Coordinates of C-alpha atoms in Angstrom, one line a residue:
Chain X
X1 CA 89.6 96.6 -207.8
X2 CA 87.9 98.9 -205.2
X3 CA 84.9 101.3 -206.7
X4 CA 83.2 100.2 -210.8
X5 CA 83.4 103.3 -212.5
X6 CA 80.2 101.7 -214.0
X7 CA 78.4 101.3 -211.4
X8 CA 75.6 103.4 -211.0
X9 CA 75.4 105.9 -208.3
X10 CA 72.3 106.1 -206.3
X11 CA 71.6 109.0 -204.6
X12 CA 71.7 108.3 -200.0
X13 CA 67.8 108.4 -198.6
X14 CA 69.2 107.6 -195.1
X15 CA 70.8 109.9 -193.0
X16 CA 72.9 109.6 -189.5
X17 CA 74.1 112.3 -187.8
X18 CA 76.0 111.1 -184.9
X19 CA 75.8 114.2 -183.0
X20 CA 78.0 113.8 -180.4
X21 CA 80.3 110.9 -178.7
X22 CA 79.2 112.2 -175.4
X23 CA 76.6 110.0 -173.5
X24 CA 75.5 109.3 -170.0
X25 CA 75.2 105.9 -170.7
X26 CA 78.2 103.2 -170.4
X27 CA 76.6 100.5 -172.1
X28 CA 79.0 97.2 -173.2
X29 CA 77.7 96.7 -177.0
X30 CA 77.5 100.1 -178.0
X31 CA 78.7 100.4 -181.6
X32 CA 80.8 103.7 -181.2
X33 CA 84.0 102.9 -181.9
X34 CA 85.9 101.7 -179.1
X35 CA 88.7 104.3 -179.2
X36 CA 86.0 107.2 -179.8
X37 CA 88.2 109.7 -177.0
X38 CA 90.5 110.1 -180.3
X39 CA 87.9 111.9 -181.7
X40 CA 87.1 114.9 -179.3
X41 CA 85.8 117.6 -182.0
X42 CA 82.4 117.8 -182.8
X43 CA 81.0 119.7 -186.0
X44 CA 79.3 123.3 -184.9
X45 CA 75.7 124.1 -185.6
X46 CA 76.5 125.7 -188.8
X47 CA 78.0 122.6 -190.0
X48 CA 75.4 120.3 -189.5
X49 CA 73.0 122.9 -190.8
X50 CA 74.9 122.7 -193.9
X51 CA 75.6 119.1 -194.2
X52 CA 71.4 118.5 -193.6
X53 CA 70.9 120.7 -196.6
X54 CA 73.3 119.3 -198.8
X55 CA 72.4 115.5 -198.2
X56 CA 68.8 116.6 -198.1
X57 CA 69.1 118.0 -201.9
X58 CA 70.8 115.3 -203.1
X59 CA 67.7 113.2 -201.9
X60 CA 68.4 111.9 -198.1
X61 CA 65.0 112.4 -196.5
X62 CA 64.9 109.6 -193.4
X63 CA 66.9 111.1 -190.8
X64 CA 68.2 110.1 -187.4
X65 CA 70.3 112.3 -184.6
X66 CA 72.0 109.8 -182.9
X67 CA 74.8 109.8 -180.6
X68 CA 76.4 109.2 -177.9
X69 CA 73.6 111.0 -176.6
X70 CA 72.0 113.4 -178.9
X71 CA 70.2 115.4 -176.1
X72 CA 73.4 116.3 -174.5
X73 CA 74.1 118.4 -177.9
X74 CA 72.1 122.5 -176.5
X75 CA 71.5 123.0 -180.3
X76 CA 69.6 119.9 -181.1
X77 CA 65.8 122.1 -180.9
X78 CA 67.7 124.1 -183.9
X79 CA 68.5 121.5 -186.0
X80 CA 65.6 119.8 -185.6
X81 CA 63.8 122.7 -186.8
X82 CA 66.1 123.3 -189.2
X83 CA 65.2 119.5 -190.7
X84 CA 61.5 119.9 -190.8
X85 CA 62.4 123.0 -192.4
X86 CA 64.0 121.3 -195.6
X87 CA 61.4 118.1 -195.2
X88 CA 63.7 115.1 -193.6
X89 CA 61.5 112.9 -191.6
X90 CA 63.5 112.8 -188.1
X91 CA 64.1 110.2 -185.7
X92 CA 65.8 111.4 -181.8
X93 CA 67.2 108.2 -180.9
X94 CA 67.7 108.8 -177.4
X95 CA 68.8 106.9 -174.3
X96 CA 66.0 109.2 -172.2
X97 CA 68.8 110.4 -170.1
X98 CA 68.0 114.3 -169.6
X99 CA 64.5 113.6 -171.3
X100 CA 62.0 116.0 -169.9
X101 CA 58.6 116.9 -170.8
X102 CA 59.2 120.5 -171.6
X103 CA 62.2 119.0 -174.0
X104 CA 59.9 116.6 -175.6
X105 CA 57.2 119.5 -176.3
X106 CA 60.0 121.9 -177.5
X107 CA 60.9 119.4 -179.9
X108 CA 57.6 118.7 -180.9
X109 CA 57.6 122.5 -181.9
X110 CA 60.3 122.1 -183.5
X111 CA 59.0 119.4 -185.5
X112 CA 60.5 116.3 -184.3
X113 CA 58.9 113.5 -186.2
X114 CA 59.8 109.9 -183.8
X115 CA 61.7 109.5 -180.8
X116 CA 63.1 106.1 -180.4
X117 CA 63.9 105.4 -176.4
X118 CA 66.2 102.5 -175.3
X119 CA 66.0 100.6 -172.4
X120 CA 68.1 98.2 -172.2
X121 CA 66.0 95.4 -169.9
X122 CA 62.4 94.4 -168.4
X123 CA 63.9 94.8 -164.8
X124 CA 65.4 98.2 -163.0
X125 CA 68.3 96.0 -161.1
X126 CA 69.7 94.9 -164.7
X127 CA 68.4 98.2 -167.0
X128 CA 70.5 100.1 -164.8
X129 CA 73.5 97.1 -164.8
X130 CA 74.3 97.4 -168.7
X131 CA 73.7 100.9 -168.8
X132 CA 76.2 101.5 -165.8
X133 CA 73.7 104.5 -164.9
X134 CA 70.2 104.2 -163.1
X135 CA 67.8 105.4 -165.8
X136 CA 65.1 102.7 -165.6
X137 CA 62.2 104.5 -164.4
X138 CA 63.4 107.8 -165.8
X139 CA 63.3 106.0 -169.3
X140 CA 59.8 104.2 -168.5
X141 CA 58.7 107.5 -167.9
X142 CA 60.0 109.8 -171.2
X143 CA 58.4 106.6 -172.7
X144 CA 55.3 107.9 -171.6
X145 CA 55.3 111.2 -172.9
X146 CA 56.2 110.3 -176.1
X147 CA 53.2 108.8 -176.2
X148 CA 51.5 111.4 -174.2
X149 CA 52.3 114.0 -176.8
X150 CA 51.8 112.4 -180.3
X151 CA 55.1 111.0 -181.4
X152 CA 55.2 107.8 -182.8
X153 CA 56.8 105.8 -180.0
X154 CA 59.6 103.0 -180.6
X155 CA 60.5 101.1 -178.4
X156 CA 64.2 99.4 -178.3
X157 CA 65.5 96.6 -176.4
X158 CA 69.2 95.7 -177.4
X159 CA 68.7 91.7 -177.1
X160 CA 72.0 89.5 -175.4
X161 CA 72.8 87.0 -173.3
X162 CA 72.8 89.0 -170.3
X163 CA 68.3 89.8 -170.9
X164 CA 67.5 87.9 -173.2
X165 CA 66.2 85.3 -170.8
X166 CA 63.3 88.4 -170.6
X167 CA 62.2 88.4 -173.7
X168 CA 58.2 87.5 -172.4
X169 CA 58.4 90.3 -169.6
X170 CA 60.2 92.8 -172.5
X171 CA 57.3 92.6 -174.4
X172 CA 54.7 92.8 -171.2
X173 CA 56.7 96.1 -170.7
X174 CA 56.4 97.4 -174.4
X175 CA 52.8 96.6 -174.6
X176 CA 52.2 97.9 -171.1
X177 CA 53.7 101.6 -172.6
X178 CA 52.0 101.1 -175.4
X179 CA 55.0 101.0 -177.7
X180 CA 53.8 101.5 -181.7
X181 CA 57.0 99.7 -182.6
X182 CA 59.5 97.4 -180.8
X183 CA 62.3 97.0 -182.3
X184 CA 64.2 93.7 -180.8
X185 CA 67.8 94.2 -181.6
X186 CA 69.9 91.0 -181.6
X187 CA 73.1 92.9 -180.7
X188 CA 75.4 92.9 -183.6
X189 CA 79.2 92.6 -182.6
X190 CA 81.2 95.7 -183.8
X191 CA 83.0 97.9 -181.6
X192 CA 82.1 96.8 -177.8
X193 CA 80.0 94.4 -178.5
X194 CA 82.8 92.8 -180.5
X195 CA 85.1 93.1 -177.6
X196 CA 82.4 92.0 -174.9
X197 CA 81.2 89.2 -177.2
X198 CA 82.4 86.6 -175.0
X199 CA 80.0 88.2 -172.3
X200 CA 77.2 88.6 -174.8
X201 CA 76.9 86.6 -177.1
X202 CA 73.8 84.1 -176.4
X203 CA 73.7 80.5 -177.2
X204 CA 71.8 79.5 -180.3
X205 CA 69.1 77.6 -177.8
X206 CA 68.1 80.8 -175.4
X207 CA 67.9 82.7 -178.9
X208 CA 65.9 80.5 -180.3
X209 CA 63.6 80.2 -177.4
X210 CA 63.6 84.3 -177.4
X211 CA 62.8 84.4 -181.4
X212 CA 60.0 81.9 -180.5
X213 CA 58.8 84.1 -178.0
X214 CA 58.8 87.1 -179.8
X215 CA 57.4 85.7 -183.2
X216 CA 53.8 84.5 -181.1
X217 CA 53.8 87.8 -179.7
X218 CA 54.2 89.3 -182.9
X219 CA 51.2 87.7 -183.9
X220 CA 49.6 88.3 -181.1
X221 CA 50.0 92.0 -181.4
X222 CA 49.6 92.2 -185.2
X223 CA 48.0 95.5 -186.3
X224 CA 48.5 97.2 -183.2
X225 CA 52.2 97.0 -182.9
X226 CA 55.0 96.7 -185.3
X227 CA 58.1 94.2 -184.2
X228 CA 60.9 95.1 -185.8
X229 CA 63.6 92.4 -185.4
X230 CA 67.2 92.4 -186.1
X231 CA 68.4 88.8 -186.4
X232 CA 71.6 87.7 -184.9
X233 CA 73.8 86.9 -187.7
X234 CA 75.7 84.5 -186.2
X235 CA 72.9 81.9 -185.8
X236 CA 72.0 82.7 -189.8
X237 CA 73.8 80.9 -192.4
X238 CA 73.6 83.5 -195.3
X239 CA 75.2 87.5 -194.6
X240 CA 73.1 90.5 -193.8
X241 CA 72.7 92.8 -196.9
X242 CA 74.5 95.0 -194.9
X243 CA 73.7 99.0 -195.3
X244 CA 71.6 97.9 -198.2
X245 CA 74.8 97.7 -200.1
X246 CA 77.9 99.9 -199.4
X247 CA 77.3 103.6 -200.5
X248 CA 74.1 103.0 -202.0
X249 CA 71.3 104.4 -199.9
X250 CA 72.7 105.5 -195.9
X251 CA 75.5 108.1 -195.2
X252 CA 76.7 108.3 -191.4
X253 CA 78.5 111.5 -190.7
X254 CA 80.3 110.9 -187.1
X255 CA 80.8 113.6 -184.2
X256 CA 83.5 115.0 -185.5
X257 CA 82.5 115.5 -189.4
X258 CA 84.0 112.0 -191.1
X259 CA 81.6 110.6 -193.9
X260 CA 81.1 106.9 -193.5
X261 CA 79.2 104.6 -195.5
X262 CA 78.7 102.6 -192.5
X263 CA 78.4 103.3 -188.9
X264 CA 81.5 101.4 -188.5
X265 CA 83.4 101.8 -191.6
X266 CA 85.7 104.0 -189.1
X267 CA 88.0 100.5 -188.1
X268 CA 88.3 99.7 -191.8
X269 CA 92.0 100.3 -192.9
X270 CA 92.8 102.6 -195.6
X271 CA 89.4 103.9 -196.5
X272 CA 90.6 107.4 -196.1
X273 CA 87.1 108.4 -194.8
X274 CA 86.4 112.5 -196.0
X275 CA 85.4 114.9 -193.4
X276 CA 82.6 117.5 -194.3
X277 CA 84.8 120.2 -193.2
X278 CA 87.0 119.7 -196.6
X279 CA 84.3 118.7 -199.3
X280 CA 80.5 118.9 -199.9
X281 CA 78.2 116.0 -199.1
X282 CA 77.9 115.8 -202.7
X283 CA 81.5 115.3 -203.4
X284 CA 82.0 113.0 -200.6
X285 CA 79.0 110.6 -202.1
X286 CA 79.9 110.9 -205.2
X287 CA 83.6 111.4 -205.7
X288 CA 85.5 110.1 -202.8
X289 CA 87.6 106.9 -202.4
X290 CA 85.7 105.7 -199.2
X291 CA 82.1 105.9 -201.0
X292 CA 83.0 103.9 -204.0
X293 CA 85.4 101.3 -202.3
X294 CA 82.9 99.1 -202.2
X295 CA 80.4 100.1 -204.5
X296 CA 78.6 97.9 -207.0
X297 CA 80.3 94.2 -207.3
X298 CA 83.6 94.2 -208.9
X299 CA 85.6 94.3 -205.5
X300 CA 84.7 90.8 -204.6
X301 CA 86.7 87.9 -204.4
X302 CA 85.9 84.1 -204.4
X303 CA 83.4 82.7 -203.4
X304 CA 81.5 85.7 -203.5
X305 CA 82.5 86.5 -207.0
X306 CA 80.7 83.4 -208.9
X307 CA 78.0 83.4 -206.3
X308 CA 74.5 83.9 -207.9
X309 CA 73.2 85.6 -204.5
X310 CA 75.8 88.7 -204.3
X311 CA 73.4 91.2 -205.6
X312 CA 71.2 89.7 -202.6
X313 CA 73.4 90.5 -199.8
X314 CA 76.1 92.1 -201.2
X315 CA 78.9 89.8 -199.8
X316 CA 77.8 90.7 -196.3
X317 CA 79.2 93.1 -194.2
X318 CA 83.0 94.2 -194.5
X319 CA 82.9 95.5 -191.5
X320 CA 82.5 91.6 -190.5
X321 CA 84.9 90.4 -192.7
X322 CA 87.6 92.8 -191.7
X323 CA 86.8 92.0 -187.6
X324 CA 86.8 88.1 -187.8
X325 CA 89.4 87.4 -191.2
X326 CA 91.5 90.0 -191.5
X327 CA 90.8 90.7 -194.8
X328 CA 87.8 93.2 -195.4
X329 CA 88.2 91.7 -199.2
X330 CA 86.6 88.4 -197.8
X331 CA 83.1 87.2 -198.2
X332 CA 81.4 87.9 -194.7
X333 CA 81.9 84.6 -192.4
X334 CA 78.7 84.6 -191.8
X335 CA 77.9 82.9 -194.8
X336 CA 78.1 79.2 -195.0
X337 CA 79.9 79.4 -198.3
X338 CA 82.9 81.2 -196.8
X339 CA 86.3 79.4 -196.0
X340 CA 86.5 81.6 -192.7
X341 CA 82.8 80.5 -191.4
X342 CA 84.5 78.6 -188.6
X343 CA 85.8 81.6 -187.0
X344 CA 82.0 82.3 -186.1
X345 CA 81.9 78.8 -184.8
X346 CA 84.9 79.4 -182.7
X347 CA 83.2 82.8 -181.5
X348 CA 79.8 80.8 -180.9
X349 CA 81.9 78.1 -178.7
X350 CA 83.8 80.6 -177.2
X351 CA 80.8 82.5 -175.6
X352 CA 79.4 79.1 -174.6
X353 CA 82.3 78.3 -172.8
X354 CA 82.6 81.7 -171.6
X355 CA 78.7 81.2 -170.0
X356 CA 79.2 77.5 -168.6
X357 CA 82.4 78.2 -167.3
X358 CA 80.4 80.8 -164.9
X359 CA 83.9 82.6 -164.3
X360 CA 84.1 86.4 -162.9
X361 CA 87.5 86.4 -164.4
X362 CA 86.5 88.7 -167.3
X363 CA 84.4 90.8 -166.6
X364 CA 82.5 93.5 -168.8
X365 CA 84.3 96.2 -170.3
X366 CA 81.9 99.1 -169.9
X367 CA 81.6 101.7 -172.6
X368 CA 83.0 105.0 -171.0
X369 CA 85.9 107.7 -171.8
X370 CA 88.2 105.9 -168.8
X371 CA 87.8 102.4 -170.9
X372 CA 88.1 104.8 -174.3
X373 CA 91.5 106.6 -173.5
X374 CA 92.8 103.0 -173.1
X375 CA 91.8 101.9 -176.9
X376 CA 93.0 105.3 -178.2
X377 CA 96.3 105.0 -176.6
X378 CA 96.7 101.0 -178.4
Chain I
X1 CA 52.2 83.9 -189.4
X2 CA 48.9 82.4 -191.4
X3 CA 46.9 83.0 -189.2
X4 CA 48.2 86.6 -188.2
X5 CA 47.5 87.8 -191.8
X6 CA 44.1 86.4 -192.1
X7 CA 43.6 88.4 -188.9
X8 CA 44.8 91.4 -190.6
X9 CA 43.0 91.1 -194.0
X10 CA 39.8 91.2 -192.5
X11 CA 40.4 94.6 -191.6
X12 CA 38.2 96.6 -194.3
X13 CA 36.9 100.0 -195.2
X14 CA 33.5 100.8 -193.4
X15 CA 31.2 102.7 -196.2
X16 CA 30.1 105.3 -193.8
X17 CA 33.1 106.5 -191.8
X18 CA 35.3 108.9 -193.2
X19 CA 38.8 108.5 -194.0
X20 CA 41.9 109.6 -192.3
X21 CA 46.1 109.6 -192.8
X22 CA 47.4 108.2 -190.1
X23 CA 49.1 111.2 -187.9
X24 CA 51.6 108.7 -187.1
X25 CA 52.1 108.7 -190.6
X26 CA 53.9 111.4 -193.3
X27 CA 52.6 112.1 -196.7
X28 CA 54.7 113.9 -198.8
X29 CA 56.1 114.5 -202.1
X30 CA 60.2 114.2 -202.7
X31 CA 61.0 116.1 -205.1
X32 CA 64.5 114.0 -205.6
X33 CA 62.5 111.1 -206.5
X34 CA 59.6 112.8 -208.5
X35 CA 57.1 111.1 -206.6
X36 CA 55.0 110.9 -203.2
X37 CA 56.3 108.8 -200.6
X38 CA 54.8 108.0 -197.0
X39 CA 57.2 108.3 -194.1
X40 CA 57.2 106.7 -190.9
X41 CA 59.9 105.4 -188.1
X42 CA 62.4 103.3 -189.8
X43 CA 60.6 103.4 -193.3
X44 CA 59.4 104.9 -196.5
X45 CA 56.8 103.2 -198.9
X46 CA 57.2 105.0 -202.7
X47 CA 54.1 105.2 -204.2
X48 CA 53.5 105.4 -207.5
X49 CA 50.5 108.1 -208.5
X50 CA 47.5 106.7 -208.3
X51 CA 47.8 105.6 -205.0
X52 CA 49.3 109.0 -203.9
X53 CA 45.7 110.8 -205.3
X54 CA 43.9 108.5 -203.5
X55 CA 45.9 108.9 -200.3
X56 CA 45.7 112.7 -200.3
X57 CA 41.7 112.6 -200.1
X58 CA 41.8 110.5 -196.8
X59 CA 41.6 114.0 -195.0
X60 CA 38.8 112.7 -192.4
X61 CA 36.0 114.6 -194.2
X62 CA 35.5 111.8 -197.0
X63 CA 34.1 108.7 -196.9
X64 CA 35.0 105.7 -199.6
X65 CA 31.8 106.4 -201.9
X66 CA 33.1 110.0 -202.3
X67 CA 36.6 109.7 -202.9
X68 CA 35.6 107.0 -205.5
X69 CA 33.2 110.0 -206.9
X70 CA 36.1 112.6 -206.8
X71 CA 38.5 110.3 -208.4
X72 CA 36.3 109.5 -211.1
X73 CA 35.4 112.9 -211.6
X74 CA 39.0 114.1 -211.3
X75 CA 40.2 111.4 -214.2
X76 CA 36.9 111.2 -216.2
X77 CA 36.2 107.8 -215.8
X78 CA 34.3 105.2 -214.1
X79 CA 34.3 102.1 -212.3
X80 CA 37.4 102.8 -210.3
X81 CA 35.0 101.4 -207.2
X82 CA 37.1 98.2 -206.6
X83 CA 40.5 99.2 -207.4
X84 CA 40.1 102.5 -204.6
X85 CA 38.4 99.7 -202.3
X86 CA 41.1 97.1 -202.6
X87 CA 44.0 99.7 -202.4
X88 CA 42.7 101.5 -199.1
X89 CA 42.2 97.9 -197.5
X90 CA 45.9 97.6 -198.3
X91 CA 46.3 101.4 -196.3
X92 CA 44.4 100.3 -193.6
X93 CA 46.3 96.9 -193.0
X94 CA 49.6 99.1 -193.1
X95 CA 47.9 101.2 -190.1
X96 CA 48.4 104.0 -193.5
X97 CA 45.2 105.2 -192.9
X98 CA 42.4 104.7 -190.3
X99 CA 39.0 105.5 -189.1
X100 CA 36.8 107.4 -186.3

C-alpha cells in the first residue's frame, strides 16, 4: 500500500522553514493550520541551523523562511547568514509588518537573496479588512525598499472573491512599485480558506474575467515583469501536480520541528509526521513513514490507478482528497474523472449562494490565536 | 500569447555591448547535482555545461565576439559563432543576462 520500496528517492531542492506561527496578521485564507495554538514550541536557533545544513547537504538549495511572520523570529539575520553561508538561495516571505529599512539592509548583509511582500488588495479600506491589521501603506512602503536596495522584488496578491473584482487596479499597483514578479494567487482552500470558502470562493465568471485581465497584462508587461499565477483548481477540470509529487522535491519543517511533505500534510490522519528534534533531515526524507506514504504510484486507487495521466499530476493533492472525500486514498475531486467531483460542484454552488444570498449571517472567521484556541480545543 | 513572444524574441545580443548576469540572478554550481544551476525567486534552470561556460563569461567586461573567441580558444575549436549567439538570445529573453 503506502510508500514503493522501488521507488526511487529523489533528493528535496525546496525548502520551508515555517519559522514561527506568530503573525501580526489575521488574514481568513491563511494556510496555517487552523488549530496552530496546539503547537506553541518553536525550534531554537541551533536547530534550524542544523536542519539548514542537513537538508542543504542532501541537496535542498531554494529556500524560503516563512511564517506566521518570519520577522517576528530576533534570530532570523542569523539564519539568514547562516544560509548564504552553506549556498541556499533564500526567499523572506514576509507580510511587511515590522519591515524597516535598517532590517531590510541588515538582511541584505546578511545575504538575503528575495523578499516576497503580500498585500492583500489594490485599496487601504479592504488591504487592512482581510488582514484585520492596517498595514497598507506600511507594506507599499517596505515594497519600496526592496527595490530601493537590490532585492529582487515579488509581489503577492492572494486573489478571492472579496478583491478580485481589482484585479486591473492590482496590477496598476504592482507595476506602479515596480514589482519584478507578481505572483497572482488564486487562493487555494486548506486550512482557513477551506473553512471561509463560503466567503471566498469566487464564481467561475469574476474569475474568469480576472484571468482575462491578468493574461493581457501579462502580455502587456512581458519582459519586464514576470506573472506568476496560481490557478484556482476548482474552475480546472484536471488536479494540480501537487508538491511536484509527494516527497519528491519540497520538505516543510513547521514552527515547532514536524517534517511535512506538504504544507498541510499536518490534517492528514495517521501520517505520523517526524519532528527534527528525534531524527536527521536525512532520516526523515529518506526513512520515515510520512515521506514515503505517498511516494511514487503504488498507493493509488481507481480511477487514478489505470489512468494514463498519474505520472502527470500525481493523483492530485491528498490534502484535497482527504478535505472534500474523506478518504485521502481518493483521486483529488478536482479531476473530472473522480466519482467525488460533485462535491466541488456543491462547494462552487455553495459559495454562489453564499454571495447572492448577500447574508451577514456568517461572517469571516479571521485567522488569530482567539479563533485558534477554539479549533485546538474541537 | 503570439504576439507576446514574437515581442520577446526580438530581443537580441548587440555586437558591441558587453555582457552581464543578471544581479537579480544567481549563478552557481550545486555540488548535489554536479552541475551549474541559475537561481532566482521561485525557480532554478539546470544547465547543462556548455551553457554554464558561456554564462560565467557574461561578467560585463566581454562582448559576444570575445566570448565566442574565448570559448573557441578554451575548447579548441571553431565556429561556435551561432550556437553562443542563439543560446545568449535565449539568456537575454529569460532576463538571464542583460546589457549597459
Amino acid at each position: 500500500m503506502a510508500g514503493s520500496t522501488k521507488t526511487n528517492i529523489t533528493p528535496p531542492r525546496w525548502l520551508l522553514a515555517e519559522l514561527t506561527y506568530s503573525c501580526p496578521l489575521q488574514c481568513p485564507y491563511c494556510s496555517n493550520p487552523i488549530d496552530y495554538a496546539n503547537y506553541q514550541s518553536e525550534l531554537s536557533t541551533e536547530d534550524w541551523k542544523r536542519v539548514l545544513t542537513e537538508a542543504r547537504k542532501m541537496g535542498a538549495v531554494q529556500l524560503g523562511f516563512s511564517g506566521g511572520e518570519p520577522l517576528t523570529r530576533k534570530d532570523l539575520p542569523e539564519l539568514v547568514k547562516h544560509a548564504r553561508d552553506l549556498g541556499y538561495y533564500s526567499n523572506l516571505i514576509t507580510s511587511g509588518y515590522g519591515m524597516t529599512e535598517e532590517k531590510i539592509l541588515q538582511l541584505k548583509e546578511a545575504g538575503l537573496d528575495h523578499i516576497q511582500v503580500s498585500i492583500q488588495a489594490s485599496t487601504q479600506e479592504l488591504n487592512d479588512h482581510i488582514a484585520g491589521t492596517a498595514s497598507f501603506e506600511h507594506k507599499k512602503t517596505v515594497a519600496r525598499l526592496v527595490k530601493k536596495h537590490g532585492y529582487p522584488m515579488v509581489l503577492c496578491v492572494v486573489l478571492h472573491r472579496e478583491n478580485i473584482h481589482q484585479m486591473p487596479e492590482i496590477l496598476a499597483m504592482a507595476e506602479e512599485l515596480g514589482a519584478d514578479y507578481l505572483e497572482l494567487a488564486n487562493t487555494q482552500y486548506y486550512g482557513w480558506a477551506h473553512i471561509n470558502r463560503d466567503l471566498l470562493l469566487p464564481t467561475q465568471e469574476q474569475f474568469e474575467q480576472a484571468e482575462q485581465i491578468a493574461q493581457a497584462f501579462k502580455e502587456k508587461v512581458a519582459g519586464k515583469m514576470k506573472i506568476y499565477y496560481v490557478v484556482p483548481d476548482y474552475y480546472e477540470d484536471r488536479p494540480k501536480a501537487c508538491m511536484n509529487g509527494w516527497g519528491t522535491t519540497f520538505l516543510t519543517i513547521a514552527p515547532d520541528g514536524v517534517a511535512l511533505p506538504c504544507h498541510s500534510a499536518r490534517e492528514l490522519p495517521g501520517l505520523d509526521c517526524p519532528n527534527v528534534n528525534d531524527y536527521s533531515i536525512s532520516e526523515i526524507w529518506n526513512g520515515s513513514k510520512a515521506f514515503n506514504f505517498f511516494r511514487g504510484l503504488e498507493w493509488m486507487k481507481e480511477p487514478c490507478r489505470s489512468c494514463d495521466e498519474k505520472e502527470k499530476d500525481f493523483g492530485g493533492c491528498r490534502c484535497q482528497a482527504y478535505l472534500l472525500t474523506g478518504d485521502m486514498y481518493n483521486t483529488d475531486p478536482v479531476c473530472s474523472k473522480s466519482p467525488d467531483r460533485h462535491r466541488i460542484q456543491q462547494a462552487i454552488t455553495s459559495a454562489k449562494t453564499c454571495a447572492s444570498s448577500n447574508s451577514q449571517e456568517k461572517p469571516l472567521i479571521f485567522r488569530n490565536s482567539k479563533n485558534s484556541r477554539i479549533f485546538a480545543k474541537n | 500569447m503570439k504576439h507576446s513572444q514574437n515581442q520577446i524574441l526580438n530581443m537580441t545580443i548587440t555586437p558591441d555591448q558587453p555582457i552581464k548576469f543578471s544581479p537579480l540572478h544567481r549563478l552557481q554550481w550545486e555540488e548535489a547535482q554536479q552541475k551549474y544551476v541559475i537561481l532566482y525567486p521561485e525557480g532554478m534552470v539546470e544547465l547543462n555545461q556548455s551553457s554554464a561556460e558561456i554564462l560565467k563569461l557574461c561578467d560585463s567586461t566581454r562582448t559576444l565576439a570575445q566570448i565566442v573567441s574565448e570559448l573557441e580558444q578554451k575548447f579548441d575549436t571553431t565556429g561556435l559563432t551561432n550556437d553562443i549567439t542563439a543560446f545568449l538570445g535565449v539568456a537575454l529573453q529569460n532576463g538571464w543576462i542583460n546589457q549597459n
